[in-house]
Each structure stands twice: as C-alpha cells, then as structure tokens.
PDB file of C-alpha atoms in Angstrom:
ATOM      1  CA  UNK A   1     -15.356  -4.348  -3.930  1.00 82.00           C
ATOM      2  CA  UNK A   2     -14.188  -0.942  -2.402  1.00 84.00           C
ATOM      3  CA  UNK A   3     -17.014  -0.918   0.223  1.00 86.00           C
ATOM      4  CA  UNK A   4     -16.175  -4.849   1.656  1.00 87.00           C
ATOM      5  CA  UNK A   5     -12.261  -3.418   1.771  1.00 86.00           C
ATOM      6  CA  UNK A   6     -13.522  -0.535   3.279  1.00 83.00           C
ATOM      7  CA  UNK A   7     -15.438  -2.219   5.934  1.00 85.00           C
ATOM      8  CA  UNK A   8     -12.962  -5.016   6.475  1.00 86.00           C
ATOM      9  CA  UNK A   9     -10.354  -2.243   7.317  1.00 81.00           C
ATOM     10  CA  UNK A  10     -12.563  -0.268   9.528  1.00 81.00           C
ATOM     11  CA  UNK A  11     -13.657  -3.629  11.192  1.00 84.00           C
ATOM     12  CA  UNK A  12      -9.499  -4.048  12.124  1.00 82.00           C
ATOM     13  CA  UNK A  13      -9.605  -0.733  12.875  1.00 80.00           C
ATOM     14  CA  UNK A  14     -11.798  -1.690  15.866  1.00 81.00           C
ATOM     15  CA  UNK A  15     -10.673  -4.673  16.854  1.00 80.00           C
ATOM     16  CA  UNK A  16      -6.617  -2.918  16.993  1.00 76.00           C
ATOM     17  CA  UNK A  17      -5.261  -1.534  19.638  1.00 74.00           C
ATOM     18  CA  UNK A  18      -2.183   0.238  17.335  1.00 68.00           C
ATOM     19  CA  UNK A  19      -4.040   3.347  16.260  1.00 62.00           C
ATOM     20  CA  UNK A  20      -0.893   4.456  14.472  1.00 61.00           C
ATOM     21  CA  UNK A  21      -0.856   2.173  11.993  1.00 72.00           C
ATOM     22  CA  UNK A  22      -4.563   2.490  11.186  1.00 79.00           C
ATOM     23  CA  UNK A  23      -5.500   6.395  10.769  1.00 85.00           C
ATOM     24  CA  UNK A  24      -9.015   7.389  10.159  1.00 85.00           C
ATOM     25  CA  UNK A  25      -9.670  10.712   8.170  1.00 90.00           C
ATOM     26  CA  UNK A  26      -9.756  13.144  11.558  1.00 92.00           C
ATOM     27  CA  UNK A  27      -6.789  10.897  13.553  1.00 90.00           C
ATOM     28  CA  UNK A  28      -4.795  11.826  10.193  1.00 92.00           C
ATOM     29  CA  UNK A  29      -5.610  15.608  10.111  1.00 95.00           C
ATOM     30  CA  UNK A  30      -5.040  15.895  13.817  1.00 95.00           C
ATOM     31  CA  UNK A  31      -1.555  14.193  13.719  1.00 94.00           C
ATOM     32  CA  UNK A  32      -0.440  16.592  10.220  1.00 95.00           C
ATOM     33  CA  UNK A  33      -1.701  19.968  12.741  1.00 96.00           C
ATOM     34  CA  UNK A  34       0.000  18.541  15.851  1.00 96.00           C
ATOM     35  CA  UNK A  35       3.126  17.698  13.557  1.00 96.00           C
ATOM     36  CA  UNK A  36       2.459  21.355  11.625  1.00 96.00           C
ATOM     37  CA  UNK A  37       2.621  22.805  14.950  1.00 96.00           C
ATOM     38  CA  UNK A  38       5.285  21.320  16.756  1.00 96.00           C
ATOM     39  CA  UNK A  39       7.318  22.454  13.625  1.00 95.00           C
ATOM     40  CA  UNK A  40       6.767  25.802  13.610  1.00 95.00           C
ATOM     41  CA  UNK A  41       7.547  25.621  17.575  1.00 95.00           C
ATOM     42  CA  UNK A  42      11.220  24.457  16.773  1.00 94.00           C
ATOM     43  CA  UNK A  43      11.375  27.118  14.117  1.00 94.00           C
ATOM     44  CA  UNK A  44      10.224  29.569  16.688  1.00 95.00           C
ATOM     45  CA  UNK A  45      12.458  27.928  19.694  1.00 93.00           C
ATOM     46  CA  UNK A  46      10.019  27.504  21.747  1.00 93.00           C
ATOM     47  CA  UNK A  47      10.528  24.562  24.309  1.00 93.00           C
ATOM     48  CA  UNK A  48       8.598  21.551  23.295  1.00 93.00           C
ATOM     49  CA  UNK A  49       7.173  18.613  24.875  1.00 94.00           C
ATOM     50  CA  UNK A  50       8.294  14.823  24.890  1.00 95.00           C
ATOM     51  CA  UNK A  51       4.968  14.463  22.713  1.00 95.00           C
ATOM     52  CA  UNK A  52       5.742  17.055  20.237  1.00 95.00           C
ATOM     53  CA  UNK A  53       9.894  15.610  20.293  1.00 95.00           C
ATOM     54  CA  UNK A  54       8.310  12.126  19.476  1.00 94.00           C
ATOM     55  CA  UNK A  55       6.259  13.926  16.228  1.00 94.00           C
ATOM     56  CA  UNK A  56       9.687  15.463  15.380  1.00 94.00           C
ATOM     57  CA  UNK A  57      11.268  12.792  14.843  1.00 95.00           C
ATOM     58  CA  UNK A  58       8.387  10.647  13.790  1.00 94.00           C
ATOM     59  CA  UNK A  59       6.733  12.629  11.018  1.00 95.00           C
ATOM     60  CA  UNK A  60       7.660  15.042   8.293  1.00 95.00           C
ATOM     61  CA  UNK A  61       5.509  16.975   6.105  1.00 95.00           C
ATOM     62  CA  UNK A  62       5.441  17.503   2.514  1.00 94.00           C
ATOM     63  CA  UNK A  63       4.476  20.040   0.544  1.00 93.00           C
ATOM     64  CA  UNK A  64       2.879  19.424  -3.113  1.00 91.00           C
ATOM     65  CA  UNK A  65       1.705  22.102  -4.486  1.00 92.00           C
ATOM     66  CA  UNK A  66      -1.273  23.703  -1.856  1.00 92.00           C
ATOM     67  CA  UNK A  67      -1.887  20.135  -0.709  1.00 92.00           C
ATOM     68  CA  UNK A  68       0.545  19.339   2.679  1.00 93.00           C
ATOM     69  CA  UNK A  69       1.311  15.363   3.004  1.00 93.00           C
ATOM     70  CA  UNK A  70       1.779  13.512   6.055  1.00 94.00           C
ATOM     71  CA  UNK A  71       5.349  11.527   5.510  1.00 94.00           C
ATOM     72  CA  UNK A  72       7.501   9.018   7.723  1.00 93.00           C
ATOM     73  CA  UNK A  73      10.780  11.262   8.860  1.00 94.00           C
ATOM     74  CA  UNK A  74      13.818  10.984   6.604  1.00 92.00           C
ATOM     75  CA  UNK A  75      17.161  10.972   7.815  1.00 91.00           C
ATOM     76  CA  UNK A  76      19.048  11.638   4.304  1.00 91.00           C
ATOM     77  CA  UNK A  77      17.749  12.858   1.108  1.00 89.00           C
ATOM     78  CA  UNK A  78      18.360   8.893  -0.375  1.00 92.00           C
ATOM     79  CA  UNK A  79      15.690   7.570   1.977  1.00 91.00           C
ATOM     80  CA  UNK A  80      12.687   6.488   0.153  1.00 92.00           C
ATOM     81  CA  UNK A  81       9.343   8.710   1.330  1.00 93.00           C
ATOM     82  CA  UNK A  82       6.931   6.662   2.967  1.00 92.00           C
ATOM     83  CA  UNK A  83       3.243   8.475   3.229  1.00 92.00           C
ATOM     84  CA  UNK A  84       0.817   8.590   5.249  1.00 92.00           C
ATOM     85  CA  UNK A  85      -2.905   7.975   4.639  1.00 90.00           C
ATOM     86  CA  UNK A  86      -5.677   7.299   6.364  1.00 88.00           C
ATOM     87  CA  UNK A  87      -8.247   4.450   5.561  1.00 84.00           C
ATOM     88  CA  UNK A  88     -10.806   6.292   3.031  1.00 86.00           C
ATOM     89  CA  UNK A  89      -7.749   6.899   1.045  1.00 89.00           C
ATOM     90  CA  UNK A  90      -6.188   3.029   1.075  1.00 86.00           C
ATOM     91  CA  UNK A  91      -8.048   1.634  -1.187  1.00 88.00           C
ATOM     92  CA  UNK A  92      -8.114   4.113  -4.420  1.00 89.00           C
ATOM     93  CA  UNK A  93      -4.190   4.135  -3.933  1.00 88.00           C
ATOM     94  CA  UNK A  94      -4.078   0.510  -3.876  1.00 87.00           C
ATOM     95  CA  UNK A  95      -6.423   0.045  -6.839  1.00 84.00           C
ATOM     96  CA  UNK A  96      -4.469   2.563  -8.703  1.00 85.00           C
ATOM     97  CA  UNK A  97      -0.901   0.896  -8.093  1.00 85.00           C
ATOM     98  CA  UNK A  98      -2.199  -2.093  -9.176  1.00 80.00           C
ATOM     99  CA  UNK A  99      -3.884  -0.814 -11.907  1.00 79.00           C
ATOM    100  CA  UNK A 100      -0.716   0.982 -13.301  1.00 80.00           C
ATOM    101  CA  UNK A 101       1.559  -2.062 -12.665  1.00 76.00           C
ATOM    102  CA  UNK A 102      -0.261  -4.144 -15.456  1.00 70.00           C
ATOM    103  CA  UNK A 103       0.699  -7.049 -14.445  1.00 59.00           C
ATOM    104  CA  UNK A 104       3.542  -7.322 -17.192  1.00 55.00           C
ATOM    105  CA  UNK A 105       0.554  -8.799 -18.709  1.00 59.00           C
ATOM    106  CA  UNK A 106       1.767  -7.538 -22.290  1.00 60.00           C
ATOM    107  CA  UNK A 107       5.479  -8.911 -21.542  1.00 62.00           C
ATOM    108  CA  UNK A 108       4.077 -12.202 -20.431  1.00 59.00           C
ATOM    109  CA  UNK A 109       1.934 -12.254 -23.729  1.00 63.00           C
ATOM    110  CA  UNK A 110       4.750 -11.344 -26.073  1.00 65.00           C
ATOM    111  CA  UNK A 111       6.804 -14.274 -24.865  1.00 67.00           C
ATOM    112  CA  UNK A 112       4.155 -17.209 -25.447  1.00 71.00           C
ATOM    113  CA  UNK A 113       4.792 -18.490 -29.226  1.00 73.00           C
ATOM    114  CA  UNK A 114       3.047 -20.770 -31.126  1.00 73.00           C
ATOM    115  CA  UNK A 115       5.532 -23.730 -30.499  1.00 75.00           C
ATOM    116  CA  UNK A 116       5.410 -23.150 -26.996  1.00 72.00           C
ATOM    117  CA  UNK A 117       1.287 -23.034 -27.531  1.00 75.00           C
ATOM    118  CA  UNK A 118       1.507 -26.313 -29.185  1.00 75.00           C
ATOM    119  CA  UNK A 119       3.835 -27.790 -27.048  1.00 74.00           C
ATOM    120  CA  UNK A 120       1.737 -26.827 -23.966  1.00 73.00           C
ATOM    121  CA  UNK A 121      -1.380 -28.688 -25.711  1.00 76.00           C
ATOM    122  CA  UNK A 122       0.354 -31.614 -26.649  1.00 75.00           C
ATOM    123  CA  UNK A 123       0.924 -32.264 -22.636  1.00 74.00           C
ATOM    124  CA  UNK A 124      -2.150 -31.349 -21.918  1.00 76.00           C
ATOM    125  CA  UNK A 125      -3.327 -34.438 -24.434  1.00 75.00           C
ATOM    126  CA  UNK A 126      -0.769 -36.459 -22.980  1.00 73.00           C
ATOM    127  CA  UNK A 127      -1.837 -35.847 -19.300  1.00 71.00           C
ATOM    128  CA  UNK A 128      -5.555 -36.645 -20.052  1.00 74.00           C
ATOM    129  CA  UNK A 129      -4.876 -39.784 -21.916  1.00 72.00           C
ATOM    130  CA  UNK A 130      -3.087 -40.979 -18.536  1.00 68.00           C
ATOM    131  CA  UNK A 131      -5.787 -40.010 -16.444  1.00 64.00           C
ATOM    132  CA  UNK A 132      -8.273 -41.744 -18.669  1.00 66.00           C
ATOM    133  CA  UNK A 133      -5.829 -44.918 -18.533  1.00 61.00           C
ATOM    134  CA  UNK A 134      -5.447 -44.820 -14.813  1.00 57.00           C
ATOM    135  CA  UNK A 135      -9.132 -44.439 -13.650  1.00 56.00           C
ATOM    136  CA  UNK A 136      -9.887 -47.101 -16.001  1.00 62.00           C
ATOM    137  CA  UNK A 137      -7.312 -49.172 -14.742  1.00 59.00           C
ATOM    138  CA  UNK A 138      -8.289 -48.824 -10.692  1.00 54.00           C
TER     139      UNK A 138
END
C-alpha cells in the first residue's frame, strides 16, 4: 500500500509543474538551509535578496528538540502551524493520523442496541420480501 502511494505521488510529482507543493527529500532540505540562512542574514542585517524576502515571509522554522522543522510563516501566535514535508514522509504521517483518529469506531459501536439491531433486520426482511414479490410479479 505505501509503495503504490509512494509511486502515485512521485508520478504527480512529474507530471506538476508546482514544485512547491510537492517537495522531494533534497528540494525540502535545500529550502529549510536557504530559509536557515536567509534568517540568520536578517539577524545579522545583512541586505537580502527578493528570493531570500520571499522565504521570509514564506517559511518559518521550528525547533523540536535537535530536529529543525520546515513550517508555513505565522503571523500571530493563534495561527495554526502548518508543516512541511516532503513526499517519503507523506505517507507514514497520513497512516498515522488516520490510525490515531479511530474512526469513532468505539462511539459508533456503543450507540447500536439491540432494538435498533432488530429493528434494522426486520427491514431488511421486509425489503427482501418486496423484491422477491416484484421480480416475481414483472
């Protein structure tokens, strides 16, 4: 399952012509040293480029632990933080969100009762009894 997801993205990958939606492994690094360096820049007030302006206020970084993320720039502390991965990564972070969302499966299960049960296979009954009484009648 991962490797036809995997090969379906990298297939749109190709065909795309927006490469910054679609980040492969290297694009991603590149972009999180260009962003990494245009920051220290500013903090060093050094003139920058339009390029390096555009990462400004493009990108952010975050810092978890030793690990620096690539993040969509926030404007107030209230805005939600939007990450950045590249393609290798998509798939183990989709799997695991919808892993850990269950579903509600064991809400969904705690609500069906027994009447409910029976009165689901009572209609069932009644729905194949007409069918059996229409074809027989056409």
């Amino acid at each position: 399952m991962k490797e036809q997801f995997e090969a379906s993205l990298k297939k749109l990958y190709v065909e795309s012509n927006n490469r910054s939606t679609l980040l492969l492994e290297a694009d991603y690094k590149l972009l999180l040293s260009e962003v990494k360096e245009t920051q220290r820049l500013r903090n060093s007030g050094e003139s920058l480029s339009s390029k390096q302006y555009r990462r400004l206020k493009r990108y952010d970084l975050l810092n978890i632990g030793q690990d620096e993320k690539l993040i969509a720039k926030r404007y107030t502390d209230n805005d939600d933080i939007r990450f950045y991965v590249y393609l290798d990564q998509l798939f183990d972070i989709i799997h695991a969100a919808h892993i850990n969302t269950g579903h509600k499966r064991e809400k969904v299960l705690k609500n069906i009762t027994l009447p409910n049960v029976k009165k689901r296979r009572k209609l069932s009954l009644v729905l194949t009894e007409l069918d059996k009484h229409y074809y027989r009648s056409t």
